[in-house]
mmCIF file of C-alpha atoms in Angstrom:
data_model
loop_
_atom_site.group_PDB
_atom_site.id
_atom_site.type_symbol
_atom_site.label_atom_id
_atom_site.label_comp_id
_atom_site.label_asym_id
_atom_site.label_seq_id
_atom_site.Cartn_x
_atom_site.Cartn_y
_atom_site.Cartn_z
ATOM 1 C CA MET T 286 -7.078 10.933 -20.432
ATOM 2 C CA LYS T 287 -6.979 8.009 -17.857
ATOM 3 C CA TYR T 288 -4.238 8.027 -15.527
ATOM 4 C CA ASP T 289 -2.915 4.519 -14.946
ATOM 5 C CA TRP T 290 -0.201 4.076 -12.277
ATOM 6 C CA ARG T 291 0.911 0.762 -13.844
ATOM 7 C CA LYS T 292 2.235 2.508 -16.963
ATOM 8 C CA GLN T 293 2.899 6.038 -15.720
ATOM 9 C CA GLU T 294 4.813 5.251 -12.396
ATOM 10 C CA LYS T 295 6.927 2.262 -13.210
ATOM 11 C CA GLU T 296 9.761 3.384 -11.083
ATOM 12 C CA LEU T 297 7.564 2.770 -7.999
ATOM 13 C CA TYR T 298 5.617 0.155 -9.081
ATOM 14 C CA GLY T 299 7.500 -1.890 -11.729
ATOM 15 C CA PRO T 300 10.513 -3.401 -9.836
ATOM 16 C CA ARG T 301 12.068 -6.845 -10.560
ATOM 17 C CA GLY T 302 13.388 -9.527 -8.437
ATOM 18 C CA GLU T 303 16.418 -7.577 -7.504
ATOM 19 C CA ALA T 304 16.597 -4.780 -4.837
ATOM 20 C CA VAL T 305 16.829 -1.240 -6.051
ATOM 21 C CA VAL T 306 16.920 2.356 -4.477
ATOM 22 C CA VAL T 307 14.058 4.506 -5.033
ATOM 23 C CA GLU T 308 12.891 8.006 -3.750
ATOM 24 C CA VAL T 309 9.139 7.947 -2.447
ATOM 25 C CA PRO T 310 7.319 11.200 -2.747
ATOM 26 C CA LYS T 311 4.504 12.626 -0.707
ATOM 27 C CA GLN T 312 1.482 10.605 -1.466
ATOM 28 C CA LYS T 313 -1.996 10.833 -0.278
ATOM 29 C CA PHE T 314 -3.803 7.660 1.159
ATOM 30 C CA ILE T 315 -7.032 6.322 2.660
ATOM 31 C CA MET T 316 -6.131 4.099 5.317
ATOM 32 C CA ILE T 317 -7.231 1.870 8.135
ATOM 33 C CA SER T 318 -5.454 0.141 11.084
ATOM 34 C CA GLY T 319 -5.806 -3.353 12.772
ATOM 35 C CA LYS T 320 -4.031 -6.015 14.685
ATOM 36 C CA GLY T 321 -3.730 -9.611 14.402
ATOM 37 C CA ASP T 322 -3.560 -12.309 11.680
ATOM 38 C CA PRO T 323 -4.147 -11.024 8.254
ATOM 39 C CA ASN T 324 -5.561 -14.344 7.565
ATOM 40 C CA GLN T 325 -8.523 -13.624 9.723
ATOM 41 C CA GLU T 326 -11.975 -11.943 8.665
ATOM 42 C CA ALA T 327 -11.125 -8.768 10.631
ATOM 43 C CA PHE T 328 -8.373 -8.083 8.154
ATOM 44 C CA SER T 329 -10.529 -8.965 4.939
ATOM 45 C CA GLU T 330 -13.321 -6.625 6.498
ATOM 46 C CA ARG T 331 -10.994 -3.691 6.790
ATOM 47 C CA VAL T 332 -9.597 -4.322 3.285
ATOM 48 C CA GLY T 333 -13.321 -4.443 1.845
ATOM 49 C CA ALA T 334 -14.217 -1.169 3.598
ATOM 50 C CA LEU T 335 -11.142 0.463 1.973
ATOM 51 C CA TYR T 336 -11.807 -0.730 -1.463
ATOM 52 C CA ALA T 337 -15.570 0.377 -1.217
ATOM 53 C CA LEU T 338 -14.464 3.966 -0.540
ATOM 54 C CA ALA T 339 -11.610 3.848 -2.899
ATOM 55 C CA TYR T 340 -14.056 2.864 -5.730
ATOM 56 C CA SER T 341 -16.706 5.370 -4.634
ATOM 57 C CA ILE T 342 -13.837 8.232 -4.749
ATOM 58 C CA LYS T 343 -12.973 7.133 -8.321
ATOM 59 C CA MET T 344 -16.400 6.879 -9.668
ATOM 60 C CA ARG T 345 -17.254 10.139 -8.374
ATOM 61 C CA TYR T 346 -14.276 11.745 -9.829
ATOM 62 C CA LYS T 347 -14.904 10.375 -13.212
ATOM 63 C CA ALA T 348 -18.540 11.416 -13.340
ATOM 64 C CA GLU T 349 -17.463 15.022 -12.396
ATOM 65 C CA HIS T 350 -14.685 15.071 -15.211
ATOM 66 C CA LYS T 351 -16.490 12.996 -17.869
ATOM 67 C CA GLY T 352 -15.816 14.992 -21.293
ATOM 68 C CA ALA T 353 -12.858 16.894 -19.817
ATOM 69 C CA GLY T 354 -10.353 18.198 -22.349
ATOM 70 C CA LEU T 355 -7.678 16.206 -23.621
ATOM 71 C CA ASP T 356 -4.866 17.384 -21.437
ATOM 72 C CA GLU T 357 -6.957 16.795 -18.267
ATOM 73 C CA MET T 358 -7.163 13.721 -16.319
ATOM 74 C CA GLU T 359 -10.931 12.259 -16.803
ATOM 75 C CA GLU T 360 -10.356 9.348 -14.806
ATOM 76 C CA PHE T 361 -7.769 7.047 -13.109
ATOM 77 C CA SER T 362 -7.043 3.315 -12.051
ATOM 78 C CA VAL T 363 -7.480 2.407 -8.535
ATOM 79 C CA TYR T 364 -4.133 2.298 -6.778
ATOM 80 C CA PRO T 365 -3.198 -1.330 -5.408
ATOM 81 C CA LEU T 366 -3.556 -2.019 -1.779
ATOM 82 C CA GLU T 367 -0.399 -1.475 0.490
ATOM 83 C CA GLY T 368 0.040 -2.357 4.078
ATOM 84 C CA VAL T 369 2.662 -1.184 6.638
ATOM 85 C CA TRP T 370 3.597 -4.020 9.081
ATOM 86 C CA ASP T 371 5.033 -3.798 12.389
ATOM 87 C CA MET T 372 4.674 -6.083 15.658
ATOM 88 C CA ASP T 373 3.627 -5.359 19.152
ATOM 89 C CA ASP T 374 6.299 -4.633 21.911
ATOM 90 C CA GLU T 375 6.204 -8.328 23.180
ATOM 91 C CA ALA T 376 7.161 -9.756 19.666
ATOM 92 C CA GLY T 377 10.754 -8.495 19.436
ATOM 93 C CA ALA T 378 12.379 -6.391 16.915
ATOM 94 C CA GLU T 379 12.644 -8.372 13.399
ATOM 95 C CA ALA T 380 9.113 -7.242 11.871
ATOM 96 C CA HIS T 381 9.369 -9.705 8.892
ATOM 97 C CA VAL T 382 10.244 -13.018 11.086
ATOM 98 C CA LEU T 383 6.996 -13.846 13.147
ATOM 99 C CA GLU T 384 5.589 -17.133 14.089
ATOM 100 C CA ASP T 385 2.583 -15.645 16.144
ATOM 101 C CA LYS T 386 0.625 -13.586 13.784
ATOM 102 C CA GLU T 387 -1.684 -12.486 16.188
ATOM 103 C CA ARG T 388 1.010 -9.930 17.396
ATOM 104 C CA LEU T 389 1.258 -8.291 14.075
ATOM 105 C CA ILE T 390 0.181 -4.727 13.906
ATOM 106 C CA TYR T 391 -0.811 -3.196 10.465
ATOM 107 C CA THR T 392 -2.211 -0.199 8.552
ATOM 108 C CA VAL T 393 -3.677 -1.061 5.118
ATOM 109 C CA MET T 394 -4.130 1.815 2.656
ATOM 110 C CA ILE T 395 -4.902 2.623 -0.803
ATOM 111 C CA ARG T 396 -3.223 5.405 -2.470
ATOM 112 C CA GLN T 397 -5.139 8.277 -4.044
ATOM 113 C CA PRO T 398 -3.943 10.706 -6.929
ATOM 114 C CA ASP T 399 -3.041 14.204 -6.149
ATOM 115 C CA CYS T 400 -6.431 15.473 -7.460
ATOM 116 C CA ILE T 401 -8.218 13.845 -4.724
ATOM 117 C CA THR T 402 -8.661 16.677 -1.804
ATOM 118 C CA GLU T 403 -9.812 15.990 1.741
ATOM 119 C CA GLU T 404 -13.210 17.379 0.640
ATOM 120 C CA ARG T 405 -13.546 14.919 -2.160
ATOM 121 C CA TYR T 406 -12.710 12.177 0.112
ATOM 122 C CA ARG T 407 -15.359 13.156 2.859
ATOM 123 C CA GLU T 408 -18.013 13.554 0.059
ATOM 124 C CA ALA T 409 -17.397 10.097 -1.231
ATOM 125 C CA LEU T 410 -17.161 8.798 2.615
ATOM 126 C CA GLU T 411 -20.616 10.158 3.321
ATOM 127 C CA SER T 412 -21.859 8.564 0.340
ATOM 128 C CA VAL T 413 -20.748 5.149 0.934
ATOM 129 C CA LYS T 414 -22.143 5.511 4.403
ATOM 130 C CA LYS T 415 -25.474 6.009 2.925
ATOM 131 C CA LYS T 416 -25.353 3.217 0.360
ATOM 132 C CA LYS T 417 -23.508 0.594 2.277
ATOM 133 C CA PRO T 418 -23.484 1.332 6.016
ATOM 134 C CA ASN T 419 -20.350 -0.276 7.640
ATOM 135 C CA PRO T 420 -18.942 0.869 11.171
ATOM 136 C CA LEU T 421 -15.442 0.344 9.879
ATOM 137 C CA LEU T 422 -15.966 3.190 7.509
ATOM 138 C CA ASP T 423 -15.500 5.531 10.484
ATOM 139 C CA GLU T 424 -12.088 4.062 11.158
ATOM 140 C CA ILE T 425 -10.744 5.060 7.782
ATOM 141 C CA ALA T 426 -8.466 8.182 7.632
ATOM 142 C CA PHE T 427 -7.241 10.502 4.931
ATOM 143 C CA ARG T 428 -3.602 11.154 5.172
ATOM 144 C CA THR T 429 -0.400 12.141 3.378
ATOM 145 C CA CYS T 430 2.829 10.238 3.980
ATOM 146 C CA GLU T 431 6.375 10.828 2.807
ATOM 147 C CA GLU T 432 8.735 7.730 2.866
ATOM 148 C CA GLY T 433 11.707 9.524 1.178
ATOM 149 C CA LEU T 434 14.614 7.199 0.488
ATOM 150 C CA CYS T 435 13.943 3.429 0.206
ATOM 151 C CA VAL T 436 14.933 0.173 -0.933
ATOM 152 C CA GLN T 437 12.410 -2.175 -2.438
ATOM 153 C CA ILE T 438 12.175 -5.474 -4.283
ATOM 154 C CA LEU T 439 9.359 -7.652 -6.105
ATOM 155 C CA HIS T 440 8.808 -10.812 -4.039
ATOM 156 C CA THR T 441 6.572 -13.492 -6.167
ATOM 157 C CA GLY T 442 5.148 -16.083 -4.330
ATOM 158 C CA LEU T 443 3.883 -16.883 -0.937
ATOM 159 C CA PHE T 444 3.821 -14.377 1.824
ATOM 160 C CA ASP T 445 5.579 -16.848 4.271
ATOM 161 C CA ASP T 446 8.478 -16.966 1.875
ATOM 162 C CA GLU T 447 9.153 -13.193 2.219
ATOM 163 C CA PRO T 448 11.988 -13.670 4.157
ATOM 164 C CA GLU T 449 14.084 -14.875 1.209
ATOM 165 C CA SER T 450 13.560 -11.525 -0.454
ATOM 166 C CA PHE T 451 14.142 -9.672 2.754
ATOM 167 C CA GLU T 452 17.594 -11.307 2.836
ATOM 168 C CA LYS T 453 18.516 -9.999 -0.636
ATOM 169 C CA MET T 454 17.338 -6.493 0.525
ATOM 170 C CA ASP T 455 19.578 -6.773 3.676
ATOM 171 C CA LEU T 456 22.618 -7.738 1.734
ATOM 172 C CA PHE T 457 22.052 -4.904 -0.811
ATOM 173 C CA LEU T 458 22.010 -2.454 2.262
ATOM 174 C CA LYS T 459 25.193 -3.793 3.277
ATOM 175 C CA GLU T 460 26.855 -3.741 -0.125
ATOM 176 C CA ASN T 461 25.792 -0.032 -0.819
ATOM 177 C CA GLN T 462 26.600 1.345 2.794
ATOM 178 C CA LEU T 463 22.835 1.791 3.638
ATOM 179 C CA GLU T 464 21.002 1.046 6.973
ATOM 180 C CA ARG T 465 17.280 0.467 7.644
ATOM 181 C CA LYS T 466 15.177 3.163 9.396
ATOM 182 C CA GLY T 467 12.994 1.734 12.015
ATOM 183 C CA HIS T 468 11.659 -1.894 12.065
ATOM 184 C CA THR T 469 8.384 -1.517 9.913
ATOM 185 C CA HIS T 470 8.321 -2.285 6.329
ATOM 186 C CA ARG T 471 5.668 -1.821 3.495
ATOM 187 C CA GLU T 472 4.132 -4.301 1.143
ATOM 188 C CA ILE T 473 2.437 -3.183 -2.030
ATOM 189 C CA TYR T 474 0.131 -6.053 -3.651
ATOM 190 C CA LEU T 475 0.024 -5.829 -7.353
ATOM 191 C CA LYS T 476 -2.435 -8.602 -7.625
ATOM 192 C CA ASP T 477 -5.808 -9.109 -6.024
ATOM 193 C CA MET T 478 -5.322 -11.418 -3.121
ATOM 194 C CA SER T 479 -8.789 -12.561 -3.365
ATOM 195 C CA ARG T 480 -8.312 -13.589 -6.903
ATOM 196 C CA THR T 481 -4.769 -14.853 -7.068
ATOM 197 C CA SER T 482 -3.338 -17.959 -5.744
ATOM 198 C CA PRO T 483 -0.873 -17.504 -3.276
ATOM 199 C CA GLU T 484 2.108 -18.811 -5.201
ATOM 200 C CA LYS T 485 1.371 -16.377 -8.000
ATOM 201 C CA MET T 486 0.947 -13.357 -5.865
ATOM 202 C CA LYS T 487 3.617 -10.373 -6.789
ATOM 203 C CA THR T 488 4.294 -8.101 -3.881
ATOM 204 C CA ILE T 489 6.678 -5.166 -3.484
ATOM 205 C CA LEU T 490 8.364 -5.258 -0.320
ATOM 206 C CA ARG T 491 9.885 -1.913 0.841
ATOM 207 C CA TYR T 492 12.149 -0.256 3.730
ATOM 208 C CA ARG T 493 12.951 2.974 4.502
ATOM 209 C CA VAL T 494 16.815 3.585 4.591
ATOM 210 C CA CYS T 495 19.292 6.124 5.104
ATOM 211 C CA GLU T 496 23.166 6.497 4.305
ATOM 212 C CA LYS T 497 25.430 5.008 6.961
ATOM 213 C CA GLN T 498 27.179 7.373 9.249
#
């Protein structure tokens, strides 16, 4: 049996163009942090290192579980790239309104299924280091995150047009007596940025929220 997040986790990864409330459980990730304009090479190099490790984890798991019973997961689809975005202290409070992209602070990550343990992660990491040495691999961490109550929306099109979707989210918060927790936001890239024209990108935008006191 192959686990496909597109089909089996539609609540988290299948939103439409309207804001919705979602409860995000604990999730495991491989992640790497950076700073600066995501259009620069440093960002794409970090993404490349993440994907190299993610596919190593996937293929090693598949090889170990080939021929497993019908009720046991034999393989899984690699989850989409995600990014948590913030700005440095000099840039101001509005994390999604930024003219100087060099002040962006980010952590990009790829979720891992529950079956992937830290031991499996470390074994895959050592394998990638031997086959494709890359100093950025030493910056990748394996961590668990729990976002809890969130509001999210599907943004279609250019990243620079995201403020239009953020406005819809902010209006939804006011109408539903919710408020945003912190200034960071999460982006989940449902399409491959390297193979998709910017106007056809599909990105889930997500805030952590709580009820107004």
